[in-house]
Each structure stands twice: as C-alpha cells, then as structure tokens.
Short mmCIF file of C-alpha atoms in Angstrom, two decimals:
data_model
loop_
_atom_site.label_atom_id
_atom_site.label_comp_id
_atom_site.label_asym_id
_atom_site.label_seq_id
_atom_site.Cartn_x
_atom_site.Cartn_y
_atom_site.Cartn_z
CA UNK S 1 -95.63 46.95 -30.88
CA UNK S 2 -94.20 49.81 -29.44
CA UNK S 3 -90.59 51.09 -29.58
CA UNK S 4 -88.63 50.94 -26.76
CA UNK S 5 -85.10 52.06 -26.11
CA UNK S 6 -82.47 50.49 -23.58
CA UNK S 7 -80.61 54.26 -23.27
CA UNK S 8 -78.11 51.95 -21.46
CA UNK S 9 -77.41 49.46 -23.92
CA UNK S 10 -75.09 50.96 -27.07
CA UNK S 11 -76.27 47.67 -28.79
CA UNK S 12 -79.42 49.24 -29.12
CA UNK S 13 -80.86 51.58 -31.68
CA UNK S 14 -84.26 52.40 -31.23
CA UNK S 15 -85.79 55.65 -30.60
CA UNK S 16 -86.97 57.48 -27.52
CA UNK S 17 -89.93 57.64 -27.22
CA UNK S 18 -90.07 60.74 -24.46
CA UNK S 19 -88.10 63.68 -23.58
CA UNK S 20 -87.98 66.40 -20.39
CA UNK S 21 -90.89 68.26 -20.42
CA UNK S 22 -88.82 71.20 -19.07
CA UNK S 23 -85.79 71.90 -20.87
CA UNK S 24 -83.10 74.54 -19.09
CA UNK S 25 -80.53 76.87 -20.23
CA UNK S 26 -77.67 77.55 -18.61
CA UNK S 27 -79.07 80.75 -17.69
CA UNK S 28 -81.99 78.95 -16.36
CA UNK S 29 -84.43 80.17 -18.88
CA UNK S 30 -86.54 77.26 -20.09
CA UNK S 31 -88.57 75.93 -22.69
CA UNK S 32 -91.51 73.24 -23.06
CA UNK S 33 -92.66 71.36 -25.89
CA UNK S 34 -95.64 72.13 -27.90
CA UNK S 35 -98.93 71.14 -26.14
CA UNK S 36 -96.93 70.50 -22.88
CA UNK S 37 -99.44 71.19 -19.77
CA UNK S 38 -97.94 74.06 -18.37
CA UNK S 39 -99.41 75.60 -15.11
CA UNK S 40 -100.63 79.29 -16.44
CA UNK S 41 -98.67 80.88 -12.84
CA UNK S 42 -95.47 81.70 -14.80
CA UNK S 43 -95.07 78.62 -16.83
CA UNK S 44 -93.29 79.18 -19.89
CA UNK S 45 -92.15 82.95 -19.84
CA UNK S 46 -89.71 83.99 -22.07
CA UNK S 47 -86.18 85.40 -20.42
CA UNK S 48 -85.05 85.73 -17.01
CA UNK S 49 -85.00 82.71 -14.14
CA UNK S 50 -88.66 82.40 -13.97
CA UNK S 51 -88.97 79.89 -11.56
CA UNK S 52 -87.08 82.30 -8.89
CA UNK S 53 -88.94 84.68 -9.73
CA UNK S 54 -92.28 83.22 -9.18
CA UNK S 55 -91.20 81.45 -6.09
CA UNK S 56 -89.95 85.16 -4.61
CA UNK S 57 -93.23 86.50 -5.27
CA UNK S 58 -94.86 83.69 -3.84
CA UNK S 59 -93.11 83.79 -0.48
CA UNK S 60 -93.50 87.74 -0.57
CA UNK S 61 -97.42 87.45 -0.92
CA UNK S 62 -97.61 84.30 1.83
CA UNK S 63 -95.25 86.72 4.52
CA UNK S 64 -98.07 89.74 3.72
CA UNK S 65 -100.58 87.47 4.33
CA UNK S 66 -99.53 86.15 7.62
CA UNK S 67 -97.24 88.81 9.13
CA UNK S 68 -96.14 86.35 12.13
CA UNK S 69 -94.17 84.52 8.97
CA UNK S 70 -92.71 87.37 7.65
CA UNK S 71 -89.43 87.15 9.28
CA UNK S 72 -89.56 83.05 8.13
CA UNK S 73 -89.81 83.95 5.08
CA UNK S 74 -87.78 86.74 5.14
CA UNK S 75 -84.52 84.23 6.81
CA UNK S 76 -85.28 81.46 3.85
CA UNK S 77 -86.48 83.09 0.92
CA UNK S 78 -86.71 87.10 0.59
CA UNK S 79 -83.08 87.84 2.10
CA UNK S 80 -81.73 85.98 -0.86
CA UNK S 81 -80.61 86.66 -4.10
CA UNK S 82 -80.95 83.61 -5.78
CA UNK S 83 -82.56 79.75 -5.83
CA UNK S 84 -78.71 78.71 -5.06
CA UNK S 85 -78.07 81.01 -2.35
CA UNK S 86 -81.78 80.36 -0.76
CA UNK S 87 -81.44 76.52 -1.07
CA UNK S 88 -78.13 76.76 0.20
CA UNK S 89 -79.17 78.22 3.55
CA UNK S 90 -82.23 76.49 3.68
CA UNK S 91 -80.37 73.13 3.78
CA UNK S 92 -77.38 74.34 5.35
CA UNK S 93 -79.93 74.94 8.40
CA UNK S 94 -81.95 71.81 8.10
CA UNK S 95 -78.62 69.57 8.12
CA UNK S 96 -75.99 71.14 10.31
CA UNK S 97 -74.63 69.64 13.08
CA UNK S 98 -74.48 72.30 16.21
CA UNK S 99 -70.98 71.98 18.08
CA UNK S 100 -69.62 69.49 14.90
CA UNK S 101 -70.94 70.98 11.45
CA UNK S 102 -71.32 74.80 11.89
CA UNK S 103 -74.14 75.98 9.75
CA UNK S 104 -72.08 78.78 8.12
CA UNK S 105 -69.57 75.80 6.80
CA UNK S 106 -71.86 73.14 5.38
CA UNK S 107 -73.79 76.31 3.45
CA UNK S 108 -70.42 77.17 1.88
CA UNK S 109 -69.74 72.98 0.98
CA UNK S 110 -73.13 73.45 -0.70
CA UNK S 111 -72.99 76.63 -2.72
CA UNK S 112 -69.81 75.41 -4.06
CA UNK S 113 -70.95 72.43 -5.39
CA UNK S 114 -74.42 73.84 -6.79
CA UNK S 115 -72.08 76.42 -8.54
CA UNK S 116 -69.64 74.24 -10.12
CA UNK S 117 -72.55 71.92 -11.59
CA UNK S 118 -74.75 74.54 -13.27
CA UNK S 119 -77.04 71.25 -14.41
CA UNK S 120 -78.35 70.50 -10.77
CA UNK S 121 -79.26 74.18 -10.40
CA UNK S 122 -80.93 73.64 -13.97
CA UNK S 123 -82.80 70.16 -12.25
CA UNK S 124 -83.71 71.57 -9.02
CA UNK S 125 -85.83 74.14 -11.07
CA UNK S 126 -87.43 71.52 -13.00
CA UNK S 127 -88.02 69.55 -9.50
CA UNK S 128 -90.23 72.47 -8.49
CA UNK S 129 -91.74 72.67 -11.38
CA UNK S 130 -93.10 68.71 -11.04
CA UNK S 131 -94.50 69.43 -7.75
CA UNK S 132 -96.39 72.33 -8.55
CA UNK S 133 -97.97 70.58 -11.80
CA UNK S 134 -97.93 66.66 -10.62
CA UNK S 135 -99.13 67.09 -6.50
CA UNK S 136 -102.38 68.80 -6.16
CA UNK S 137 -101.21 69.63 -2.71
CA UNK S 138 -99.10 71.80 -3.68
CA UNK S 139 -100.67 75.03 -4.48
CA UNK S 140 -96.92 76.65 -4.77
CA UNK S 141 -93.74 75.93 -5.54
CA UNK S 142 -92.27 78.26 -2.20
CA UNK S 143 -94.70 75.71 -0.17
CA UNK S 144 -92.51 72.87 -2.28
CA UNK S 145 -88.77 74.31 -1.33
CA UNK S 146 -89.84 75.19 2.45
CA UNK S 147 -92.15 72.17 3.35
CA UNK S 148 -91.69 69.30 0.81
CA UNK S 149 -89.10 66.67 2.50
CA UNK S 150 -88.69 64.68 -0.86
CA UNK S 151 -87.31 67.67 -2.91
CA UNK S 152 -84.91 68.93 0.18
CA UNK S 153 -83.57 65.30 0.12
CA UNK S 154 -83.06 65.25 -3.25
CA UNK S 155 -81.47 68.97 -3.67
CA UNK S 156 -79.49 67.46 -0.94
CA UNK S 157 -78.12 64.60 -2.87
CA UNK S 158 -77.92 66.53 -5.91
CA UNK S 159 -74.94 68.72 -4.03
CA UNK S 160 -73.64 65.61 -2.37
CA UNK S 161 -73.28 63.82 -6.03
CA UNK S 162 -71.51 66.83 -7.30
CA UNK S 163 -69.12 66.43 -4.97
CA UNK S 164 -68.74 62.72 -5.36
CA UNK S 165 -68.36 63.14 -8.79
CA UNK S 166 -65.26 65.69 -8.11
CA UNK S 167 -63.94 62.55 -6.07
CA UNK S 168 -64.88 64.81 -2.38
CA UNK S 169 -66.31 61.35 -0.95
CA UNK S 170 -66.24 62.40 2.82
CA UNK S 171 -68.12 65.71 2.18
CA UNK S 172 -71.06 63.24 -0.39
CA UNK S 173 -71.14 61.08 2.27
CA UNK S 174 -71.59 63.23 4.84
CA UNK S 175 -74.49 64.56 3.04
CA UNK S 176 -76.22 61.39 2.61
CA UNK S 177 -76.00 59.99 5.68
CA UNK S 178 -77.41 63.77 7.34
CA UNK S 179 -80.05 63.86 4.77
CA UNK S 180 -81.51 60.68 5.89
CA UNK S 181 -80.96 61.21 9.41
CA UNK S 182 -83.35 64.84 9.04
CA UNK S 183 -85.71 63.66 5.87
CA UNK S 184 -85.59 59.86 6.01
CA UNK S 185 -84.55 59.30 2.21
CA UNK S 186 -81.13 57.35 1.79
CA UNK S 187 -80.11 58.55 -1.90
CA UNK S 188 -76.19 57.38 -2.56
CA UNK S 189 -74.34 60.28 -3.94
CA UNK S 190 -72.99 58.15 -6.85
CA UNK S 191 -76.83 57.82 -8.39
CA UNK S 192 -77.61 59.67 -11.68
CA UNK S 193 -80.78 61.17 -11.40
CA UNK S 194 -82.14 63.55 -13.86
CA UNK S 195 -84.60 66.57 -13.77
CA UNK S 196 -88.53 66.55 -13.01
CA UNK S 197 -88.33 64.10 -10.31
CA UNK S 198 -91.26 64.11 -7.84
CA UNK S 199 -90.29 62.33 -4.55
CA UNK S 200 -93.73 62.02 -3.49
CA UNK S 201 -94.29 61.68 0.25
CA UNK S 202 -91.06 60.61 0.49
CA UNK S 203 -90.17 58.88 3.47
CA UNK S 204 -88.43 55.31 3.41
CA UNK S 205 -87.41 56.31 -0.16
CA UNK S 206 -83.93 54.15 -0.90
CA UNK S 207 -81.83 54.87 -4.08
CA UNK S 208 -78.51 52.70 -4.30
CA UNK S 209 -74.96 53.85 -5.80
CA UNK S 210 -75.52 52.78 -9.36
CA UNK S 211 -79.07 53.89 -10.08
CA UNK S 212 -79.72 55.98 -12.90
CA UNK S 213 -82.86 57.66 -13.07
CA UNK S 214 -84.31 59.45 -16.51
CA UNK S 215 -86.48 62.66 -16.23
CA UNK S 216 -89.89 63.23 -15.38
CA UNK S 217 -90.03 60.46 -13.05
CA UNK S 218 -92.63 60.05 -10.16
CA UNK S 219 -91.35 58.06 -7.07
CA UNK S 220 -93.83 57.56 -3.99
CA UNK S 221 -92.72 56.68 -0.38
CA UNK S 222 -91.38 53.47 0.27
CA UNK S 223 -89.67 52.91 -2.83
CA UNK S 224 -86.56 50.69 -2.92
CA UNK S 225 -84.08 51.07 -5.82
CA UNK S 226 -81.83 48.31 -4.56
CA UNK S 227 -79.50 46.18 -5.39
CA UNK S 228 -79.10 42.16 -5.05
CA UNK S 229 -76.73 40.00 -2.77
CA UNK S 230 -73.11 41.93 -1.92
CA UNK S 231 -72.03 41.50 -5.75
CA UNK S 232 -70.03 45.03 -6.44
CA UNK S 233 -70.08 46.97 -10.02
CA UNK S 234 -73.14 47.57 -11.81
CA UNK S 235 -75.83 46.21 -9.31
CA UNK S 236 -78.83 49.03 -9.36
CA UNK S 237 -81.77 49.72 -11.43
CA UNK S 238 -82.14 52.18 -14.32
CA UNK S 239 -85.51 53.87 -14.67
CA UNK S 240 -86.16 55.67 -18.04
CA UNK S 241 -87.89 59.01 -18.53
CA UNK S 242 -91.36 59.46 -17.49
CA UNK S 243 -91.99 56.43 -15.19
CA UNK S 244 -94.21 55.95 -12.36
CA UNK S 245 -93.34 53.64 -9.27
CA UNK S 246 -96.04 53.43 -6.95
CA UNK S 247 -95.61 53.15 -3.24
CA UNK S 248 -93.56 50.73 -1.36
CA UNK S 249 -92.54 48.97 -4.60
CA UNK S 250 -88.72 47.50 -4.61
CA UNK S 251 -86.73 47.45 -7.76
CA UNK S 252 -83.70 45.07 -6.84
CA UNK S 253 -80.57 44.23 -9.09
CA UNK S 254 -79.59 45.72 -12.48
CA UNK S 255 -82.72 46.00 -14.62
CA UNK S 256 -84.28 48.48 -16.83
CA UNK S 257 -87.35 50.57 -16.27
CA UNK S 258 -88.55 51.36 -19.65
CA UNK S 259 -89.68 54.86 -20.44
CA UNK S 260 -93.48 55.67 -19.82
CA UNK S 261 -93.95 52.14 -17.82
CA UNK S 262 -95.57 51.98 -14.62
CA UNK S 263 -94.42 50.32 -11.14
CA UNK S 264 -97.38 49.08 -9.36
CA UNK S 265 -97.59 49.63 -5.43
CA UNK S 266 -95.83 47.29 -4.07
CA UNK S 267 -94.41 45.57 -6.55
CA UNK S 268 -91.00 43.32 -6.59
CA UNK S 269 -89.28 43.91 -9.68
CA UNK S 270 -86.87 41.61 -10.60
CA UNK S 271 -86.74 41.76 -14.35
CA UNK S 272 -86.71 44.35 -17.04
CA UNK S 273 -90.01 46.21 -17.35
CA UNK S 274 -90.86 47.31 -21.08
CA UNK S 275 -91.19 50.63 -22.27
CA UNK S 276 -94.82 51.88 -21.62
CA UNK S 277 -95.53 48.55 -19.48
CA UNK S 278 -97.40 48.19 -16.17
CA UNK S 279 -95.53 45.62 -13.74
CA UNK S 280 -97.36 44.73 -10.67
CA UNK S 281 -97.31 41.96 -7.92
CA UNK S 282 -94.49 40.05 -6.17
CA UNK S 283 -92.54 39.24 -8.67
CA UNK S 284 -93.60 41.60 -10.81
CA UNK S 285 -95.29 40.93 -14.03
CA UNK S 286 -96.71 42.80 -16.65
CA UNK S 287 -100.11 42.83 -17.44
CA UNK S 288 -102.61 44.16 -19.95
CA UNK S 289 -103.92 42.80 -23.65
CA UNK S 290 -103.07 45.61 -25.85
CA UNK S 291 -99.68 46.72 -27.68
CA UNK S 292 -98.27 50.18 -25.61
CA UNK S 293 -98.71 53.27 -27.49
CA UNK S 294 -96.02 56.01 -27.98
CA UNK S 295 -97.11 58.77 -25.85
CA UNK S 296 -96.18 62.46 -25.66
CA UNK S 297 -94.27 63.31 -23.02
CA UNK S 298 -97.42 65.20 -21.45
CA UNK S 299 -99.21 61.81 -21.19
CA UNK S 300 -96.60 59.69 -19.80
CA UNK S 301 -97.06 58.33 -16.40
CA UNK S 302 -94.42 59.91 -14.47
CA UNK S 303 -96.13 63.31 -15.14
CA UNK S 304 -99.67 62.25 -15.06
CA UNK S 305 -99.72 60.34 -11.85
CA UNK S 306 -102.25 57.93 -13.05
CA UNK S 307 -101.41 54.93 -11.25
CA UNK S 308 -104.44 52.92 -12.60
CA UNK S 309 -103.22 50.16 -15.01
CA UNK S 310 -102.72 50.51 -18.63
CA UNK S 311 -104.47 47.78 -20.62
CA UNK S 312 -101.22 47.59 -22.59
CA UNK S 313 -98.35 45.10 -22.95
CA UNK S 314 -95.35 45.02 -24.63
#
C-alpha cells in the first residue's frame, strides 16, 4: 500500500511522496534532482537566469532564420531585458483594450505585480520548462511564450492572483475575465497553483476560486475544476503534485487529487482520488489490481504524459 498524503489535511502525517522537479532561487537559478530528465538545451546550468537566457538565444536564431520575423521578435523578445519585462509586454499587447485599457497601462499593472511576487516569476520559468520537456510540439521554449495559449493564460492569472492576493480585486478580475475573452481559459485569480504546470491545448480549461493545484501538473483542454451547487467557502478541488487530468474531465466540489494519480479523459470526479490512482468514467472510479508504487518525481504522471492506465489501486 502506498503512502499518500492529504497536504490539506493537518490531521494527516504521511509523507510526500513527490516534489518539483525544478526548484528556483530567488535569483532564478535552479536546480533538479538527481536522475531528473532534463532536456540537454540548457537544462541544469549552474548561475545566471538560464531559462532567459536560452529563450533569448532562441528567438535571436528563429529572427536570423526568417528575417521577415525579425522585427516580431525583435518587439516581443530581443528589445527586452528580462522574462518579466518581455512577458509583460507580450500580455500587455495580447489583453489591452484599445480606447478603454491602454496597452502602456495594463503592462505597468503587470510588471508590478510579477515584481512584488518574485515566486510567479520563479513558476513561470518552471512553466516553460514543462512545455519544452512534456509537449513534443514544442521544439522551444520562445515557440512556448509567443504561441502557447495555455501558458499566456496562466502567466496571466498568475499576475491577476498576485494582485488578488494584495486585496486589488478589480485589477484580478479584470485580468480574468480578458484572459478568457483572448485565450478561452477562465482561471479565478483566488486559485493556488504551483510551478510546472502544462495547460495543454488549453481551450475550455475552467479553474474555480478555491482550487489549489500542486506542481508538475499536466491539465489538457476541457478540464473543469469546479465546484458543486452555489454553497460558498471551500467548494473546489485540490490536485497534488505530479497529476495528470486528461481531456474534458470535470473535477466538481472539494476533493483531493492525490499526488502521481491520473484523471482519465472525461472523467466526473466526485470523490477523492488516491495518491498514484487512475480514476476514470462518469462517476469516476478507480481501477487497476495492484498496490501504487512510490515513484520519483521523473516518473510521475504529470511529467510523463502517459495517459494509459496504471494497473494500480490504492
């Protein structure tokens, strides 16, 4: 029987049983367990903000190689000193509101609030990271920050909850409702969602107020992290580190999502799903004949993308 923790629960003791695979300083340096699968394009460098870096060169070798991009490139990327300042514009651009929102303003509301929370800077990195290593489509992680509608939708709400969590509602709301008006992924500012996410796909992706999401999680389009009935409080799921939910699948009320389990396509969840469990069908049940195993945090779900099912139950 495997251990399984409820990081929500104080009542409980157990152990973890997975952890980041990409762990930031604040100087957004970062470091990766031993035998971690690291992608050999600048993965685990020592010193300096290596993601930036990599991304910069990327964008300066795609602008040589088609010079009708260059000044694309140049406006989003090259002209900038720094992931914040870049994502700031790029975003600003995507989500202003010509005549209502000037584009100069909302990039301001957004580098403030990336700058006073030096943990979503330290997340977005580790979002681009999981694209580059989890989606073989995406060959870089520039191709990722232009292109990829999931991670602009999340680096939006990861400003917007910033500011909700400084008690600037109007600005986090304004955020979330222009993100899913442009990307078509309805994130509430108040949700907690951790670092390594891949929003895969993306679109129809719905993430209610109370959510709390782990790291290294996976999430394909479709998915609904919902709530139940028009109760108030506590009322959305919590998915633990390294989970998987496949597309379309609806998690609705206040349950847990144990670490390294697995939401099958589709799936209704309505109850807690073990750590390391599959859950499939409507409602969701787990399946499989064998006791879970404690996996590294290399070989859980959420980073492997397997979405076959595990023979395994908890």
């Amino acid at each position: 029987m495997a251990a399984c923790v409820d990081k929500w629960n104080p009542a409980y003791s157990c152990h973890r049983i997975s952890r980041s695979i990409y762990r930031f300083m604040p100087d957004c340096t970062f470091t990766a367990p031993a035998g971690a699968a690291v992608n050999g394009n600048g993965g685990c460098c020592n010193g300096g903000d290596e993601v930036w870096e990599e991304l910069y060169a990327e964008a300066q070798a795609d602008a040589q190689d088609e010079p009708l991009l260059g000044m694309f490139y140049s406006e989003l990327v090259l002209s900038h000193p720094s992931l914040e300042a870049a994502l700031a514009a790029h975003l600003s651009a995507k989500l202003c509101i010509p005549g209502a929102l000037p584009q100069d303003a909302l990039r301001d509301i957004l580098a403030g609030a990336l700058a006073a929370h030096p943990e979503a800077s330290q997340h977005t990195r580790a979002d681009l990271l999981a694209a580059r290593d989890r989606d073989p489509a995406c060959a870089k992680m520039v191709h990722c920050f232009l292109y990829y509608k999931g991670f602009l939708a999340l680096q939006a709400h990861r400003a917007a909850h910033a500011l909700w969590s400084e008690g600037r509602r109007p600005p986090a709301l304004l955020l979330q409702s222009r993100a899913s008006e442009v990307f078509g992924v309805d994130i509430h500012p108040g949700a907690r969602i951790g670092g390594g996410i891949l929003l895969d796909h993306a679109t129809g992706v719905v993430i209610g107020e109370t959510a709390v999401i782990g790291d290294d999680v996976s999430i394909l389009h479709g998915v609904t992290l919902g709530g139940t009935g028009k109760a108030c409080g506590d009322r959305h799921p919590k998915v633990g580190d390294g989970v998987l939910i496949g597309a379309g699948a609806s998690v609705l009320g206040n349950v847990r999502i144990g670490d390294g389990a697995k939401v099958g396509a589709g799936a209704v969840v309505l109850r807690d799903v073990a750590c390391g469990a599959t859950a499939v069908g409507n409602p969701a049940k787990p399946i499989g004949k064998k006791a879970a195993p404690s996996l590294r945090p290399e070989e859980q779900p959420g980073v492997t993308m397997e979405q076959r099912w595990s023979d395994y139950v908890i």
